[in-house]
Coordinates of C-alpha atoms in Angstrom, one line a residue:
S1 CA 11.3 20.6 32.3
R2 CA 12.9 24.0 33.0
T3 CA 16.4 22.5 32.6
V4 CA 15.5 20.9 29.3
D5 CA 13.9 24.1 28.1
S6 CA 16.9 26.2 28.9
L7 CA 19.3 23.7 27.2
L8 CA 17.2 23.5 24.0
N9 CA 17.1 27.3 23.8
F10 CA 20.7 27.9 24.9
E11 CA 21.4 30.2 22.0
T12 CA 18.5 32.5 23.0
V13 CA 19.8 32.5 26.6
R14 CA 23.2 33.6 25.4
Y15 CA 21.8 36.2 23.0
F16 CA 20.1 38.0 25.9
N17 CA 22.9 37.3 28.4
N18 CA 20.4 35.6 30.7
E19 CA 22.6 32.8 32.1
S20 CA 22.2 34.1 35.7
H21 CA 18.4 34.5 35.2
E22 CA 18.1 30.9 34.1
V23 CA 20.3 29.7 37.0
A24 CA 18.0 31.6 39.3
R25 CA 14.9 30.0 37.8
L26 CA 16.5 26.6 38.1
D27 CA 17.4 27.3 41.8
E28 CA 13.8 28.4 42.4
A29 CA 12.4 25.2 40.8
L30 CA 14.9 23.0 42.8
A31 CA 13.9 24.8 46.0
D32 CA 10.2 24.1 45.4
Y33 CA 11.0 20.5 44.6
E34 CA 13.1 20.2 47.7
K35 CA 10.3 21.6 49.9
A36 CA 7.7 19.2 48.4
A37 CA 10.1 16.3 48.8
V38 CA 10.7 17.2 52.5
R39 CA 6.9 17.5 53.1
T40 CA 6.4 14.1 51.5
R41 CA 9.1 12.5 53.5
E42 CA 7.8 14.0 56.8
S43 CA 4.3 12.8 56.2
L44 CA 5.6 9.3 55.2
S45 CA 7.8 9.2 58.3
L46 CA 4.9 10.3 60.5
L47 CA 2.7 7.6 59.0
N48 CA 5.4 4.9 59.5
V49 CA 6.0 6.0 63.2
A50 CA 2.3 6.0 64.0
Q51 CA 1.7 2.7 62.3
A52 CA 4.8 1.1 64.0
G53 CA 3.5 2.5 67.4
V54 CA 0.0 1.0 66.9
V55 CA 1.5 -2.4 65.8
T56 CA 4.0 -2.5 68.6
L57 CA 1.3 -1.6 71.2
G58 CA -1.0 -4.3 69.8
V59 CA 1.8 -6.9 69.9
T60 CA 2.8 -5.9 73.5
L61 CA -0.8 -6.2 74.7
M62 CA -1.2 -9.6 73.1
L63 CA 2.0 -10.8 74.8
V64 CA 1.0 -9.4 78.2
L65 CA -2.4 -11.2 77.9
A66 CA -0.6 -14.4 76.9
A67 CA 1.7 -14.0 79.9
F68 CA -1.3 -13.7 82.3
D69 CA -2.8 -16.8 80.8
I70 CA 0.4 -18.8 81.4
R71 CA 0.5 -17.6 85.0
N72 CA -3.1 -18.6 85.5
G73 CA -2.4 -22.0 83.9
D74 CA -4.7 -21.4 80.9
M75 CA -1.7 -21.5 78.4
T76 CA 1.6 -23.4 78.3
V77 CA 5.0 -21.9 77.3
G78 CA 4.7 -23.7 74.0
D79 CA 1.4 -21.9 73.4
F80 CA 3.1 -18.6 74.2
V81 CA 5.8 -19.3 71.6
V82 CA 3.2 -20.1 69.0
V83 CA 1.3 -16.9 69.7
N84 CA 4.5 -14.9 69.5
T85 CA 5.3 -16.5 66.1
Y86 CA 1.8 -15.7 64.8
L87 CA 2.1 -12.1 66.0
L88 CA 5.4 -11.6 64.2
Q89 CA 4.0 -13.0 61.0
V90 CA 1.2 -10.4 61.2
A91 CA 3.3 -7.4 62.4
I92 CA 6.1 -7.6 59.8
P93 CA 3.7 -7.2 56.8
L94 CA 1.9 -4.4 58.6
N95 CA 5.2 -2.5 59.0
I96 CA 6.0 -3.0 55.3
L97 CA 2.6 -1.7 54.3
G98 CA 3.4 1.7 55.7
T99 CA 6.6 1.8 53.6
V100 CA 4.9 1.0 50.3
Y101 CA 1.9 3.2 50.9
R102 CA 3.4 6.1 49.0
E103 CA 4.4 3.9 46.1
I104 CA 0.9 2.5 45.9
R105 CA -0.7 5.9 45.9
Q106 CA 1.7 7.1 43.2
S107 CA 0.9 4.0 41.1
M108 CA -2.8 4.6 41.4
V109 CA -2.4 8.2 40.1
D110 CA -0.2 7.0 37.2
M111 CA -2.8 4.4 36.3
E112 CA -5.6 7.0 36.3
N113 CA -3.5 9.2 34.0
L114 CA -2.8 6.3 31.7
F115 CA -6.4 5.3 31.5
A116 CA -7.4 8.9 30.8
L117 CA -4.9 9.0 28.0
V118 CA -6.2 5.7 26.5
D119 CA -9.8 7.0 26.7
E120 CA -8.9 10.2 25.0
K121 CA -10.9 10.5 21.7
T122 CA -9.1 11.4 18.5
D123 CA -10.1 14.7 16.9
V124 CA -10.5 13.0 13.5
A125 CA -11.3 9.3 13.1
D126 CA -11.7 7.2 10.0
A127 CA -15.2 6.3 9.1
P128 CA -16.1 2.6 9.7
D129 CA -16.4 2.0 6.0
A130 CA -13.5 4.3 5.0
K131 CA -11.9 3.5 1.6
T132 CA -8.3 3.7 0.3
L133 CA -7.6 6.7 -1.9
R134 CA -7.5 5.9 -5.6
H135 CA -4.9 7.9 -7.5
E136 CA -6.2 9.4 -10.7
G137 CA -4.0 12.3 -11.3
G138 CA -4.1 14.4 -8.1
V139 CA -7.0 16.9 -8.6
I140 CA -7.6 18.8 -5.4
E141 CA -11.0 20.6 -4.8
F142 CA -12.2 22.7 -1.9
Q143 CA -16.0 23.2 -2.2
E144 CA -17.6 25.9 0.0
V145 CA -15.1 25.1 2.8
S146 CA -15.5 27.0 6.1
F147 CA -13.4 26.3 9.2
R148 CA -12.7 27.6 12.7
Y149 CA -10.7 26.3 15.6
E150 CA -12.3 26.2 19.1
T151 CA -12.5 30.0 19.1
D152 CA -15.3 32.0 17.7
R153 CA -13.2 33.5 15.0
T154 CA -13.7 31.9 11.6
I155 CA -10.3 31.1 9.9
L156 CA -11.6 30.1 6.4
K157 CA -14.9 31.3 4.9
D158 CA -16.5 29.7 1.9
I159 CA -13.3 28.6 0.2
N160 CA -13.6 27.4 -3.4
L161 CA -10.5 26.3 -5.2
A162 CA -9.5 23.7 -7.7
V163 CA -6.0 22.4 -8.5
D164 CA -5.8 20.5 -11.7
A165 CA -3.8 17.4 -12.0
G166 CA -0.1 18.1 -12.8
T167 CA -0.3 21.8 -12.2
T168 CA 1.1 24.1 -9.6
T169 CA -1.1 26.4 -7.5
A170 CA 0.4 29.0 -5.1
I171 CA -1.4 30.5 -2.1
V172 CA -0.2 33.9 -0.8
G173 CA -1.5 36.4 1.7
P174 CA -0.8 38.3 4.9
T175 CA 0.2 36.5 8.1
G176 CA -2.8 35.0 9.8
S177 CA -5.0 34.8 6.7
G178 CA -5.4 31.0 7.0
K179 CA -2.8 29.7 4.5
S180 CA -1.4 27.0 6.9
T181 CA -4.9 26.0 7.9
I182 CA -5.4 24.8 4.3
S183 CA -2.6 22.4 4.7
R184 CA -4.0 21.0 8.0
L185 CA -7.4 20.5 6.3
L186 CA -5.8 18.8 3.3
L187 CA -3.9 16.4 5.5
R188 CA -7.1 15.9 7.5
F189 CA -5.7 16.9 10.8
Y190 CA -9.1 18.6 11.2
D191 CA -12.4 18.4 9.4
P192 CA -14.1 21.6 8.1
Q193 CA -17.4 22.7 9.8
A194 CA -18.9 23.2 6.3
G195 CA -18.1 22.2 2.8
R196 CA -16.1 19.4 1.3
I197 CA -12.5 18.7 0.3
L198 CA -11.9 16.2 -2.5
I199 CA -8.9 14.5 -4.1
D200 CA -9.7 13.0 -7.5
G201 CA -13.4 13.3 -6.7
Q202 CA -13.2 11.4 -3.4
D203 CA -14.3 13.1 -0.2
L204 CA -11.5 13.1 2.4
R205 CA -14.1 12.1 5.1
E206 CA -14.7 8.8 3.2
L207 CA -11.0 7.9 2.9
T208 CA -8.5 6.3 5.3
Q209 CA -6.1 8.9 6.8
H210 CA -3.2 6.5 6.1
S211 CA -3.9 6.3 2.3
L212 CA -4.5 10.1 2.2
R213 CA -1.2 11.1 3.8
E214 CA 0.6 8.4 1.9
A215 CA -0.3 10.3 -1.3
I216 CA 1.0 13.7 -0.1
G217 CA 4.6 14.8 0.4
V218 CA 4.8 17.8 2.8
V219 CA 7.6 20.3 3.4
P220 CA 6.5 22.1 6.5
Q221 CA 7.4 25.6 7.5
D222 CA 9.0 24.5 10.8
T223 CA 11.1 21.3 10.4
V224 CA 11.5 19.0 13.4
L225 CA 14.3 16.4 13.2
F226 CA 14.9 13.3 15.3
N227 CA 17.9 12.9 17.5
D228 CA 19.6 10.6 15.1
T229 CA 21.8 10.8 12.0
I230 CA 21.2 12.9 8.9
Y231 CA 20.8 9.7 6.9
Y232 CA 18.0 8.5 9.2
N233 CA 16.2 11.9 9.1
I234 CA 16.2 11.9 5.3
A235 CA 15.2 8.3 5.0
Y236 CA 12.3 9.0 7.4
G237 CA 10.4 10.2 4.4
N238 CA 10.4 6.7 3.0
P239 CA 11.8 4.0 5.4
K240 CA 11.8 1.5 2.5
A241 CA 14.1 3.5 0.3
N242 CA 17.5 2.2 -0.4
E243 CA 20.8 4.1 0.0
D244 CA 21.0 5.2 -3.6
Q245 CA 17.5 6.8 -3.4
V246 CA 18.4 8.6 -0.1
L247 CA 21.6 10.0 -1.7
A248 CA 19.7 11.1 -4.8
A249 CA 17.1 12.9 -2.7
A250 CA 19.9 14.7 -0.7
K251 CA 21.6 15.8 -3.9
A252 CA 18.3 17.1 -5.3
A253 CA 17.8 19.1 -2.1
Q254 CA 21.3 20.6 -2.5
L255 CA 22.3 18.9 0.7
D256 CA 24.9 16.4 -0.4
D257 CA 27.8 18.9 -0.7
F258 CA 27.2 20.1 2.9
I259 CA 27.0 16.5 4.2
Q260 CA 30.2 15.4 2.5
R261 CA 32.1 18.1 4.4
L262 CA 31.0 16.7 7.8
P263 CA 33.5 14.3 9.6
E264 CA 30.9 11.4 9.7
R265 CA 29.1 12.5 6.5
Y266 CA 25.6 10.9 6.4
Q267 CA 26.1 9.2 9.8
T268 CA 26.5 12.6 11.6
P269 CA 24.1 13.0 14.5
V270 CA 21.9 16.1 14.2
G271 CA 21.3 16.5 17.9
E272 CA 18.0 16.9 19.8
R273 CA 15.4 18.5 17.4
G274 CA 18.2 19.1 14.9
L275 CA 20.1 21.6 17.1
K276 CA 23.4 20.9 15.3
L277 CA 22.0 22.1 12.0
S278 CA 21.1 25.6 10.9
G279 CA 17.6 26.6 9.8
G280 CA 18.4 26.3 6.1
E281 CA 20.1 22.9 6.6
K282 CA 17.1 21.6 8.4
Q283 CA 14.8 22.9 5.7
R284 CA 16.8 21.1 3.1
V285 CA 16.5 17.9 5.1
A286 CA 12.7 18.3 5.0
I287 CA 12.8 18.9 1.3
A288 CA 14.9 15.8 0.8
R289 CA 12.3 13.8 2.8
A290 CA 9.5 15.0 0.6
L291 CA 11.4 14.2 -2.6
L292 CA 12.3 10.7 -1.3
R293 CA 8.7 10.0 -0.7
D294 CA 7.9 10.6 -4.4
P295 CA 4.2 11.3 -3.7
A296 CA 1.3 12.1 -6.1
I297 CA 0.9 15.5 -4.6
F298 CA 3.5 17.9 -3.2
F299 CA 2.6 20.5 -0.5
F300 CA 5.2 23.2 0.2
D301 CA 4.5 25.4 3.2
E302 CA 7.1 28.2 2.7
A303 CA 9.6 25.4 2.0
T304 CA 12.5 27.7 1.0
S305 CA 12.0 30.6 3.4
S306 CA 15.2 29.9 5.3
L307 CA 17.4 29.4 2.2
D308 CA 19.7 31.9 0.4
S309 CA 18.7 33.0 -3.1
T310 CA 21.3 30.8 -4.9
T311 CA 20.3 27.6 -3.1
E312 CA 16.6 28.5 -3.5
R313 CA 17.0 28.8 -7.3
E314 CA 18.8 25.5 -7.5
I315 CA 16.2 23.6 -5.4
Q316 CA 13.4 25.2 -7.4
S317 CA 15.1 24.0 -10.6
N318 CA 15.2 20.5 -9.2
F319 CA 11.6 20.7 -8.0
A320 CA 10.5 21.6 -11.5
K321 CA 12.2 18.4 -12.9
I322 CA 11.1 16.0 -10.1
S323 CA 7.5 17.3 -9.7
K324 CA 6.8 17.5 -13.5
G325 CA 3.4 16.0 -14.1
K326 CA 2.5 16.0 -10.4
T327 CA 0.2 18.3 -8.5
S328 CA 1.8 20.9 -6.4
L329 CA 0.3 23.2 -3.8
V330 CA 2.6 26.0 -2.6
I331 CA 2.2 28.4 0.3
A332 CA 4.7 31.2 -0.4
H333 CA 5.9 34.3 1.3
R334 CA 8.4 35.4 -1.3
L335 CA 6.3 36.1 -4.4
S336 CA 9.4 35.8 -6.7
T337 CA 9.3 32.0 -6.0
I338 CA 5.9 31.5 -7.5
I339 CA 5.7 33.7 -10.6
E340 CA 5.7 30.5 -12.8
A341 CA 2.8 29.0 -11.0
D342 CA -0.2 28.0 -13.1
Q343 CA -2.5 29.6 -10.6
I344 CA -2.0 32.0 -7.8
L345 CA -4.7 32.5 -5.0
V346 CA -4.6 35.5 -2.7
L347 CA -6.0 34.8 0.7
A348 CA -7.0 37.6 3.0
E349 CA -9.1 37.4 6.2
G350 CA -9.9 33.8 5.5
A351 CA -11.3 34.3 2.0
I352 CA -9.9 34.1 -1.5
T353 CA -9.9 37.7 -2.8
E354 CA -7.9 37.3 -6.0
R355 CA -7.0 34.5 -8.3
G356 CA -5.0 34.2 -11.6
T357 CA -1.5 34.1 -12.9
H358 CA 1.3 36.4 -12.0
P359 CA 0.8 38.8 -14.9
T360 CA -3.0 39.0 -14.6
L361 CA -2.8 39.7 -10.8
L362 CA -0.3 42.5 -11.4
A363 CA -2.6 43.9 -14.0
E364 CA -5.5 43.9 -11.6
N365 CA -3.5 46.1 -9.2
G366 CA -5.0 44.6 -6.1
L367 CA -3.5 43.1 -2.9
Y368 CA -1.1 40.8 -4.8
A369 CA 0.3 43.7 -6.8
K370 CA 0.8 45.7 -3.6
L371 CA 2.6 42.8 -1.9
W372 CA 4.8 42.4 -5.1
R373 CA 5.8 46.1 -5.1
E374 CA 6.6 46.0 -1.4
Q375 CA 8.9 43.0 -1.8
Q376 CA 10.6 44.3 -4.9
K377 CA 11.2 47.6 -3.0
E378 CA 12.8 45.7 -0.1
E379 CA 15.0 43.6 -2.4
R380 CA 16.2 46.8 -4.1
E381 CA 17.0 48.5 -0.8
I382 CA 19.1 45.6 0.6
P383 CA 22.1 46.1 -1.7
R384 CA 22.0 49.9 -0.9
Q385 CA 22.4 49.4 2.8
S386 CA 25.8 50.4 4.2
S387 CA 27.9 48.3 6.6
P388 CA 25.9 46.3 9.0
V389 CA 27.8 47.9 11.9
P390 CA 25.5 50.7 13.2
S391 CA 27.0 54.2 13.4
S392 CA 27.7 55.7 16.8
P393 CA 25.3 58.2 18.3
E394 CA 27.9 61.0 17.9
S395 CA 28.3 60.4 14.2
S396 CA 24.5 60.5 13.7

């Protein structure tokens, strides 16, 4: 596992010039493994020697007794041959048993782990009478929703929100305020400890998880790709889609031009977990997946955070066309990306503290206005920065 971890994070290893450190860690792990393997082999060899000694001693004693019986006339030479044959038939399997003992023990451990995995209960299960979600526009409601993970800290407190069909609602707030938890609850990875979540008036607890997730297209903050081609990873959003639909989704996500410059184009492997693609390219693949799915509800979790401003504007323009008439829920860090939202919710310490449109929230001069001013200040300061090469201590 250490080798795989080092290879997956090879860029980080190089950034910090820690190749020798990783080699030392690997040597240490190999040394521990070697010691454990030697101890195992020693114990197995000792077991085999002891068992072989016991079996050999037993066979020898039996043959000695048979020889005495022949001398006394109680057995014939033919009887001695039969006894010797029977003893060999018993001794050989006993010797093999010592050899396979370790394999039997390991198989028993593996079986126990497998059964423990099979017996593991799911965190969220469908109700016995769960129904299929009926699409009636895509209205989302959170009613007095409170949630916490296994810790004592409450993540969401008495959340009330309503997203009308065909509208866009954005959720903003400081890091750790509970924004991403809302997406996990909406997709029913967890159930809230209090309150209800409804889509088109239907409680999520009463719906099948398959029909619920079929209706939602998600662009996550962290995109994970399969070790396959770019085409496969885009088509994963809808395995039944044809080639024209996959290409159209890639173009809408501003990904087609990049793909056409690759030697193998859409058949280019992306590497394990998408290592051959940059963060922005992986994010565009995730966007193409969601667009290809053509769901009733879009959920964007900081979907354009790794994109440059030009690409971001182009994708947002395509989003506006494709998601027209569909419900969209957006978690945003850059406030400039959600100024056109029909409703903006400000989440702080697990509670909704402000709600309204961009102009009304600025007029209230609350947390949203503060975040807006800070981001605008940062954007104005970026062009003023000098060369990225830091000055020498002498010049400063």
